[in-house]
Short mmCIF file of C-alpha atoms and ligand atoms in Angstrom, two decimals:
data_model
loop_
_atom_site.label_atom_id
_atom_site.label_comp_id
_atom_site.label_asym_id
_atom_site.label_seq_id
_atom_site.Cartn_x
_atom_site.Cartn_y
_atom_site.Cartn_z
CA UNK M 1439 -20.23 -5.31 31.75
CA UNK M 1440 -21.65 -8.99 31.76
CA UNK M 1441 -23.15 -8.08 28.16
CA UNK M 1442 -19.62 -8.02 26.37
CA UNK M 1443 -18.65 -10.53 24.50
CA UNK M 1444 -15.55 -9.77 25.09
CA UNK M 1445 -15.81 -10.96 28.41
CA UNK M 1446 -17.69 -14.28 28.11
CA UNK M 1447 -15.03 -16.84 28.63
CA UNK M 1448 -13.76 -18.90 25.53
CA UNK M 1449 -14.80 -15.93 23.03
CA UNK M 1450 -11.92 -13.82 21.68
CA UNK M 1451 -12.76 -9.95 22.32
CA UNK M 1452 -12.34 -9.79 18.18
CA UNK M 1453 -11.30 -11.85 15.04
CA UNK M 1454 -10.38 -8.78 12.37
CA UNK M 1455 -8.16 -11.64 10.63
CA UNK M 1456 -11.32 -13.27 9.60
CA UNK M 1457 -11.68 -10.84 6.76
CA UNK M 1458 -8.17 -11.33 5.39
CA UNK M 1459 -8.03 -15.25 4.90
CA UNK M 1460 -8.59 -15.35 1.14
CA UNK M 1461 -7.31 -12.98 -1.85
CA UNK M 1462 -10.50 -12.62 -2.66
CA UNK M 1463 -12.03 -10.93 0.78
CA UNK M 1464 -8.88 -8.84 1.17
CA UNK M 1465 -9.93 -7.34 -2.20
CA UNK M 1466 -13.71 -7.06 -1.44
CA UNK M 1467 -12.70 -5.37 1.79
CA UNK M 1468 -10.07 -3.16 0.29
CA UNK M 1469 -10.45 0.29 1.33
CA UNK M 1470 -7.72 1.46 -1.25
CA UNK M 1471 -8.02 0.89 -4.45
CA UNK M 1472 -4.77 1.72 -6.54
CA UNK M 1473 -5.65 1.89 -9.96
CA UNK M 1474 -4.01 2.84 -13.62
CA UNK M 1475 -6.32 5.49 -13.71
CA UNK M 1476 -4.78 7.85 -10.75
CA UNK M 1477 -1.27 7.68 -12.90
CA UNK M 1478 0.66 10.33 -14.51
CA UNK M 1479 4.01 9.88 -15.72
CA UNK M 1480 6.78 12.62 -15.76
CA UNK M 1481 8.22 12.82 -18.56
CA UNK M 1482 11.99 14.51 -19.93
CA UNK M 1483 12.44 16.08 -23.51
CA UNK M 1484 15.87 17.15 -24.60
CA UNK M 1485 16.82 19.63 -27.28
CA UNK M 1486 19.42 18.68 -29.68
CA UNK M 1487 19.99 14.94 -28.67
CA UNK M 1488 19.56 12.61 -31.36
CA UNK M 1489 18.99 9.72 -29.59
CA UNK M 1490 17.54 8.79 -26.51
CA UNK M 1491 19.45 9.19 -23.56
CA UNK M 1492 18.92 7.07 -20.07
CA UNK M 1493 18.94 8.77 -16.90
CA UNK M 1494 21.34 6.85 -15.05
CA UNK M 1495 20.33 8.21 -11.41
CA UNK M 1496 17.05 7.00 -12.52
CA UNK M 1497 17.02 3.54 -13.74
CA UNK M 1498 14.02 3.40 -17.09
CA UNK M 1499 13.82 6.76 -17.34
CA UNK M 1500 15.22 8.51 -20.12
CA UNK M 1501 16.15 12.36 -21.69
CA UNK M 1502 13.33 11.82 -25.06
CA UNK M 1503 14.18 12.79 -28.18
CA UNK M 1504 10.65 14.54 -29.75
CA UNK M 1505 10.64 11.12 -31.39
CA UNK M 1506 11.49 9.10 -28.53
CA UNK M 1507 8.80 11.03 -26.23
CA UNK M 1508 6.22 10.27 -28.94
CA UNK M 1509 6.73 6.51 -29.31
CA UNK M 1510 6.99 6.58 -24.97
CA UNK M 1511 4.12 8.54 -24.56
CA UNK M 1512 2.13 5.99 -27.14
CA UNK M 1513 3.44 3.00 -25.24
CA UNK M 1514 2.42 4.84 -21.40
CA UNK M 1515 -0.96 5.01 -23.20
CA UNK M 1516 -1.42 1.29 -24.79
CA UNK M 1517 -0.89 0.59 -21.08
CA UNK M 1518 -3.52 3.01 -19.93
CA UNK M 1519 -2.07 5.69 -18.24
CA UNK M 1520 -4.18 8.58 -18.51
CA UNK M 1521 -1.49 11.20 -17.99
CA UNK M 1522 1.86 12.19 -18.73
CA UNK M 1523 3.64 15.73 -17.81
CA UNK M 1524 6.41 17.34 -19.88
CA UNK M 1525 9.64 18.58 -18.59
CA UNK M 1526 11.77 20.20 -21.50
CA UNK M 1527 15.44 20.58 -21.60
CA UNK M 1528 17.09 23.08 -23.29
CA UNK M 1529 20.63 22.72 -25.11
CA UNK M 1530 22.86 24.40 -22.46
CA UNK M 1531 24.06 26.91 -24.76
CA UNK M 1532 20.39 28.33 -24.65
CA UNK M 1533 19.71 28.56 -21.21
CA UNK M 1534 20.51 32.00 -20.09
CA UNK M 1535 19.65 34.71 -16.30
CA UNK M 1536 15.64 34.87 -17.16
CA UNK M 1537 15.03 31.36 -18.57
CA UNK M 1538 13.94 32.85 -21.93
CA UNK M 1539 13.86 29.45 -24.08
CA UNK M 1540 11.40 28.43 -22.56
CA UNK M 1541 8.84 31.19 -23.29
CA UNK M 1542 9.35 30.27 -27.10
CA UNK M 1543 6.90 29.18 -29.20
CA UNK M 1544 9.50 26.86 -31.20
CA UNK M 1545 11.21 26.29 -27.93
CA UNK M 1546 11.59 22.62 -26.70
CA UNK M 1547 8.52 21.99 -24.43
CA UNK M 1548 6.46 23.71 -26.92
CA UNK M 1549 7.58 21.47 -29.84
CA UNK M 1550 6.97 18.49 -27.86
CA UNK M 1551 3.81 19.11 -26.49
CA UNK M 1552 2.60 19.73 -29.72
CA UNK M 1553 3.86 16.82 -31.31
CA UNK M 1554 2.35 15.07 -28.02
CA UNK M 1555 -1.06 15.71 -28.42
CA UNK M 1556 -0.38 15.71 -32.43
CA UNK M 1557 -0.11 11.72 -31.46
CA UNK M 1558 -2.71 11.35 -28.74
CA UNK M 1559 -5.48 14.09 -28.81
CA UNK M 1560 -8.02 14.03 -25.95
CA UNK M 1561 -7.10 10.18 -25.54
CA UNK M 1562 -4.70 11.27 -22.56
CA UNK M 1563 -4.16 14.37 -20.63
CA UNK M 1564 -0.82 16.82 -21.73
CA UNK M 1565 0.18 18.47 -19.14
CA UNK M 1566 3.42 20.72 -18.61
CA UNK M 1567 5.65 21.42 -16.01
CA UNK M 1568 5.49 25.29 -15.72
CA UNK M 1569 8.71 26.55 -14.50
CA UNK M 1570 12.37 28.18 -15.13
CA UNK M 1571 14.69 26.40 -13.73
CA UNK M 1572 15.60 23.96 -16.90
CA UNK M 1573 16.09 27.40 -18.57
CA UNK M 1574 18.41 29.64 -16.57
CA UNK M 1575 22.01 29.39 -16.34
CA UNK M 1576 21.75 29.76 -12.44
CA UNK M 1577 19.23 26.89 -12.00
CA UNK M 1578 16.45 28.99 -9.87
CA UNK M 1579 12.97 28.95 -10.81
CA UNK M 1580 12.99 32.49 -11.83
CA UNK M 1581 14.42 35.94 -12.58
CA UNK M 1582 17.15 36.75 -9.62
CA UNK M 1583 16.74 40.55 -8.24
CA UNK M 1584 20.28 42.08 -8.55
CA UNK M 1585 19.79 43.89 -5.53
CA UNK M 1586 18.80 41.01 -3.14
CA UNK M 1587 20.62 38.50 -4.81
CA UNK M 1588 16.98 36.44 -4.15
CA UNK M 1589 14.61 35.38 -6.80
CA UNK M 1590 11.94 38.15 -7.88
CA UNK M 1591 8.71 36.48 -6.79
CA UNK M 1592 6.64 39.36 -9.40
CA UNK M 1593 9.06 39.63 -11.74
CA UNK M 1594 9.27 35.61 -12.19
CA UNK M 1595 5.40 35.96 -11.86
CA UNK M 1596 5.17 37.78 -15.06
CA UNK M 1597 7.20 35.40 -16.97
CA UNK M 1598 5.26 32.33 -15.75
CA UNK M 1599 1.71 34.10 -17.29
CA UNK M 1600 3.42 34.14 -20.44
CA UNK M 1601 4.88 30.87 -20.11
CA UNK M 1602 1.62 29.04 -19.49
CA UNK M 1603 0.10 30.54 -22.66
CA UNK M 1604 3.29 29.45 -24.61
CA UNK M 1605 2.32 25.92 -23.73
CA UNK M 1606 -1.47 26.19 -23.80
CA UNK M 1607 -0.85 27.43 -27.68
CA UNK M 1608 1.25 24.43 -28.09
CA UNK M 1609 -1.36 22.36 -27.10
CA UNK M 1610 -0.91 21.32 -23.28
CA UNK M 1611 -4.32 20.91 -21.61
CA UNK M 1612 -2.60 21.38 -18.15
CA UNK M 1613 -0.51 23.73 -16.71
CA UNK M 1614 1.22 22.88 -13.48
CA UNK M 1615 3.33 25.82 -11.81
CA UNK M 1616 6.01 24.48 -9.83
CA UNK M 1617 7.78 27.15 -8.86
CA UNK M 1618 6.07 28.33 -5.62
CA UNK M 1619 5.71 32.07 -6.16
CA UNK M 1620 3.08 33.89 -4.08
CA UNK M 1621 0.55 34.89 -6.95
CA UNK M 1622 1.35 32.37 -9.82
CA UNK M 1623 -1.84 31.23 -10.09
CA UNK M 1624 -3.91 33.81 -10.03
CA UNK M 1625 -1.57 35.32 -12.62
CA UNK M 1626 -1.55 32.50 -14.71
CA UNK M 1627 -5.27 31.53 -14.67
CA UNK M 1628 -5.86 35.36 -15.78
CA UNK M 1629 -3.26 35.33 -18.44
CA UNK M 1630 -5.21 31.89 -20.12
CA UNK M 1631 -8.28 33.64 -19.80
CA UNK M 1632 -7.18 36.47 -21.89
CA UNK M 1633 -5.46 34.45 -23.99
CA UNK M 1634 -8.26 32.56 -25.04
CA UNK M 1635 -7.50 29.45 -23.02
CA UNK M 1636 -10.45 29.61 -20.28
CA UNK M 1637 -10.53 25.81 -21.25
CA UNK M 1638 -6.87 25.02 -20.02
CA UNK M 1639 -6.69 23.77 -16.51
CA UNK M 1640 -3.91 24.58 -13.42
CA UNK M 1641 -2.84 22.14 -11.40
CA UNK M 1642 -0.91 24.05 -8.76
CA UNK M 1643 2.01 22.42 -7.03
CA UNK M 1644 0.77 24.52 -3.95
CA UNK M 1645 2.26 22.24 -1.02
CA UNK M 1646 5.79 22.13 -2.54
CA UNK M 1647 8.82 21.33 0.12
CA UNK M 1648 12.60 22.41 -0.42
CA UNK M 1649 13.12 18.76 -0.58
CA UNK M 1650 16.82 16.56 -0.84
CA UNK M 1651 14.56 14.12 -2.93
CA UNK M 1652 14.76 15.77 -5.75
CA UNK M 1653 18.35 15.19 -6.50
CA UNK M 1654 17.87 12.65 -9.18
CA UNK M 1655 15.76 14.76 -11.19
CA UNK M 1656 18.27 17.83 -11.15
CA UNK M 1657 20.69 15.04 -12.81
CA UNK M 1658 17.70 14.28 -15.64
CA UNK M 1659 17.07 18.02 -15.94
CA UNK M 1660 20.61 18.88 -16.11
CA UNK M 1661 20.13 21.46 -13.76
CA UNK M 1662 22.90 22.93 -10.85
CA UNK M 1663 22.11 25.54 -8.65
CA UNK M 1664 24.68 28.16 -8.83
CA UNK M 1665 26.89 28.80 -6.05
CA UNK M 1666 25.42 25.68 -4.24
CA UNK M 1667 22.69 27.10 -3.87
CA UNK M 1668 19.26 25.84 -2.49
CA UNK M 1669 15.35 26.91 -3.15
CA UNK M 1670 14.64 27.36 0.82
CA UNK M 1671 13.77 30.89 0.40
CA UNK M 1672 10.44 29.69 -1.98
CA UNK M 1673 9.85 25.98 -1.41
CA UNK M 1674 8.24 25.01 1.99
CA UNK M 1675 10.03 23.99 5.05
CA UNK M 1676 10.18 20.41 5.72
CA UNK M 1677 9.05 21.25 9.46
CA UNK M 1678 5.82 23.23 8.56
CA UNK M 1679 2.54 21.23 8.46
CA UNK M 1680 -0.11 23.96 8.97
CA UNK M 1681 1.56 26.13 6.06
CA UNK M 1682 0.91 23.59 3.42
CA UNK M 1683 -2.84 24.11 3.72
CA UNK M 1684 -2.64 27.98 3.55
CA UNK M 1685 -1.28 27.32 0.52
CA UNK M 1686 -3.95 25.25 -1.26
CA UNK M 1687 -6.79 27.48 0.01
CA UNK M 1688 -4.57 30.66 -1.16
CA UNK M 1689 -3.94 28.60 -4.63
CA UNK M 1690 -8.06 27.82 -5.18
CA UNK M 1691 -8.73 30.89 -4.04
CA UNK M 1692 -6.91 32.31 -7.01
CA UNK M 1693 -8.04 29.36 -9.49
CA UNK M 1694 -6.19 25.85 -9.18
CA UNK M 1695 -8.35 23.29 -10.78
CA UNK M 1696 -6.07 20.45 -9.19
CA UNK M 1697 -3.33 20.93 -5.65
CA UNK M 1698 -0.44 19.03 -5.27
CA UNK M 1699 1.76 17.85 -2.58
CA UNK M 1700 5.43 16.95 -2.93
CA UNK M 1701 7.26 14.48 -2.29
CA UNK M 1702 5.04 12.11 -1.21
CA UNK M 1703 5.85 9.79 1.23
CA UNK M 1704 7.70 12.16 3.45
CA UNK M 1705 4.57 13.97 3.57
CA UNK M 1706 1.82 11.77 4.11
CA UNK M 1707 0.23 13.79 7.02
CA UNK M 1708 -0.17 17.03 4.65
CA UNK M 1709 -1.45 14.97 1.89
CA UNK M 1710 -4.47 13.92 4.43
CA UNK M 1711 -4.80 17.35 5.27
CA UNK M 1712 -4.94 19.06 2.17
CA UNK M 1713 -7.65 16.08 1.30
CA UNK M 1714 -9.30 17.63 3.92
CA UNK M 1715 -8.74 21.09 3.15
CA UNK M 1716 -10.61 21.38 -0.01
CA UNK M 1717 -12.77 20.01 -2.66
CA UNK M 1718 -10.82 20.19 -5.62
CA UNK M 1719 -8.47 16.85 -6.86
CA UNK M 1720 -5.47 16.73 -4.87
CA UNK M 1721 -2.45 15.42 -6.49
CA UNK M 1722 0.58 13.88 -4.79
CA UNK M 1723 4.18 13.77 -6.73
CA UNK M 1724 6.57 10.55 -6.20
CA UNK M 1725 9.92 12.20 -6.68
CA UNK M 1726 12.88 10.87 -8.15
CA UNK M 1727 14.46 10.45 -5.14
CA UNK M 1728 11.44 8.54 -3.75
CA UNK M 1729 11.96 6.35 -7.08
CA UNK M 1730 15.27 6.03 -7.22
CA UNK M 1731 15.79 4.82 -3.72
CA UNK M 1732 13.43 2.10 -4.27
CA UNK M 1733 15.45 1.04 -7.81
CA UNK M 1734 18.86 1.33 -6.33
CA UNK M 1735 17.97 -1.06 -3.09
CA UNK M 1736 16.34 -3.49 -5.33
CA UNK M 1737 19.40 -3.51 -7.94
CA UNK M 1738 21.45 -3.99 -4.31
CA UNK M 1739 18.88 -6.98 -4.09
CA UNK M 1740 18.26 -5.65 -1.14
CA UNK M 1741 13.85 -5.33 -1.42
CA UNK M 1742 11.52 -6.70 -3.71
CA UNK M 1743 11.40 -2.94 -5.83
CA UNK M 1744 7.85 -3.62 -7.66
CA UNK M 1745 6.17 -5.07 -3.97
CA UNK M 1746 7.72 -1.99 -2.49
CA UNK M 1747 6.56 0.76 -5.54
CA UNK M 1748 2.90 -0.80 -5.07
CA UNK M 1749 3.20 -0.50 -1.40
CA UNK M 1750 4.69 3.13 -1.68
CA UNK M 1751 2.06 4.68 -3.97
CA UNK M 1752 -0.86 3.01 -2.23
CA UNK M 1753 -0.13 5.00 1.03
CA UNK M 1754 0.25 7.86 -0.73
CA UNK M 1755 -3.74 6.94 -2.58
CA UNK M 1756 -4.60 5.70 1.15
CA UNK M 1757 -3.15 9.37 2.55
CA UNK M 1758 -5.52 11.03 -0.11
CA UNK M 1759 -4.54 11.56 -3.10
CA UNK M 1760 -6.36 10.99 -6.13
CA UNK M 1761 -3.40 11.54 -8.37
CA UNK M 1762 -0.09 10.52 -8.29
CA UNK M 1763 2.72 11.68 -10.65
CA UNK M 1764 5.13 8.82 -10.79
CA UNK M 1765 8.18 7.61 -12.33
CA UNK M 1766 6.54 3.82 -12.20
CA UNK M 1767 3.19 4.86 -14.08
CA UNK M 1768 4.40 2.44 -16.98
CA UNK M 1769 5.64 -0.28 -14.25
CA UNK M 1770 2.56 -0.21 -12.35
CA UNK M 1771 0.53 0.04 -14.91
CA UNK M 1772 1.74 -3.46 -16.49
CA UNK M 1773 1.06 -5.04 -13.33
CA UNK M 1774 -1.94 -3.78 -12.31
CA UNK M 1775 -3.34 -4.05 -15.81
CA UNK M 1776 -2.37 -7.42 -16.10
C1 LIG Z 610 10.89 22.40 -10.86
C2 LIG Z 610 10.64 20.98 -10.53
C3 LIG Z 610 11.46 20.14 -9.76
C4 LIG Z 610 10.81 18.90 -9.73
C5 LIG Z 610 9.65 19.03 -10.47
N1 LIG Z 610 9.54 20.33 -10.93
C6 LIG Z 610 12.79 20.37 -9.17
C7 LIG Z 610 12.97 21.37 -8.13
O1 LIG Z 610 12.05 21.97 -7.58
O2 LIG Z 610 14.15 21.58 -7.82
C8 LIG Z 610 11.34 17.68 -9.05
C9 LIG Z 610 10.65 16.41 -9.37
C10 LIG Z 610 11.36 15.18 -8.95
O3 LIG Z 610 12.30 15.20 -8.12
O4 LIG Z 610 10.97 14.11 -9.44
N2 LIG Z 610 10.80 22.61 -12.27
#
């Protein structure tokens, strides 16, 4: 048509690089705005170390002390991070076939988390990782059923209610169930409520892949599947899209405050959906394998790590997310404080 510009000789059809000349219209056109404020940091807690002990699959990140977690979880907030979540380790001596440490009021996660919000209060949010697998001896999330050799999604159920009260008493203001059993929420959210704890909120890991990312972490959390193992008969199937959003609406249905998706970046598309999906905050997890890639090409020299961590997590805020559990909370969080 004579009326486009497009067509009037001279005229470019468009000139989208006009808004990207300066720093300063690339950030008043931003439609992504990373932030300290979408940050939690995952955090490990050992029993019966005396000092702190680095993670050497993943570079500045450490097995804490009570002591050490304290003074890390003070620094984490001097920076502004607004989150951090605990993972507790028990000695290996105490882990044993139902993952009954954990459940203990003087057990390791407890002690921490009270000690945790002992040193912040309300000035950050506590929350806990609310799962087995640091506790048994065979390294699955829950109780195995003798007869099927599988894990007992009700049995394991049961043990996660009383689980999430253990670490509500101890003072986390979060509970996030990673174990994907069908029920867990419901169960759990019911189990606070009795408990006294209708204040304590669930953030569901309800899109949770049977990932190879995760490989890193298993080295931090000391933790081996027995007979090589796997957790493909609970944890989503890398190839399913559709199934990730049945399992937020099942998981709000039944009470999640907060969903998350994990990995991240290998699931971008479900993060957008599960954005989509529902109303509640949707949170998106950076694994350790996610991290540790991006530390081990940079040591190589290979990339420019921080560029490449800002670039990472932004997709994953640009895919949806509103929160992103991340081993570079403190590293992003010095520069983009700066
Ligand atoms: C289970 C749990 C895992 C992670 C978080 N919670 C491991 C698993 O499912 O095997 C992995 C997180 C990461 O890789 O950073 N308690």
């Amino acid at each position: 048509m004579s009326s486009d510009v497009s067509l009037r000789a001279g005229f470019p059809a468009v000139r989208l690089r006009r808004l990207r000349r300066t720093p300063a219209l690339r950030r008043l056109v931003a439609e992504t705005r990373l932030s300290v404020d979408d940050l939690v940091a995952p955090l490990f807690v050992a029993d019966g170390i005396d000092a702190a002990r680095p993670v050497p699959s993943l570079p500045g990140v450490a097995q804490h002390t009570v002591d050490s977690l304290v003074i890390e979880v003070r620094r984490l907030s001097g920076l502004g991070v607004p989150g951090v979540i605990l993972f507790g380790l028990p000695k290996p001596e105490d882990k044993d076939a139902s993952g009954s440490h954990a459940l203990r009021h003087d057990g390791i996660t407890q002690r921490a988390l009270a000690a945790v919000r002992d040193a912040v209060g309300d000035g950050m949010v506590v929350m806990a990782d609310t799962c087995l697998d640091e506790f048994t001896d065979h390294g699955h999330c829950g109780i195995i059923d003798p007869t099927t050799g599988d894990v007992d999604n009700d049995a394991t159920v049961a043990l996660y209610a009383g689980l999430a009260v253990a670490q509500a008493t101890a003072g986390a203001e979060v509970v996030a169930p990673s174990g994907m059993m069908d029920g867990q929420v419901g169960a759990i959210r019911t189990a606070l409520d009795a408990s006294g704890f209708a204040d304590t909120a669930i953030l569901a890991y309800a899109a949770k892949y049977a990932s190879a990312l995760y490989g890193p972490f298993r080295d931090a959390a000391e933790v081996t599947i027995a007979d090589g193992g796997d957790r493909k008969g609970y944890q989503q199937d890398a190839r399913n899209r559709r199934e990730a959003v049945a399992e937020v609406v099942l998981d709000v249905a039944e009470g999640a405050d907060m969903v998350m998706v994990k990995p991240a970046l290998t699931y971008l598309d479900v993060i957008a959906d599960v954005r989509a999906a529902c109303a509640v905050p949707v949170a998106a997890y950076h694994v350790s394998g996610e991290y540790a890639m991006v530390k081990a090409a940079e040591e190589r020299g290979w990339i420019d790590g921080p560029a490449v961590a800002l670039e990472q997590l932004t997709a994953v805020k640009r895919a949806g997310a509103d929160i992103i559990l991340t081993y570079f909370a403190g590293d992003v969080a010095e520069v983009l404080g700066a």
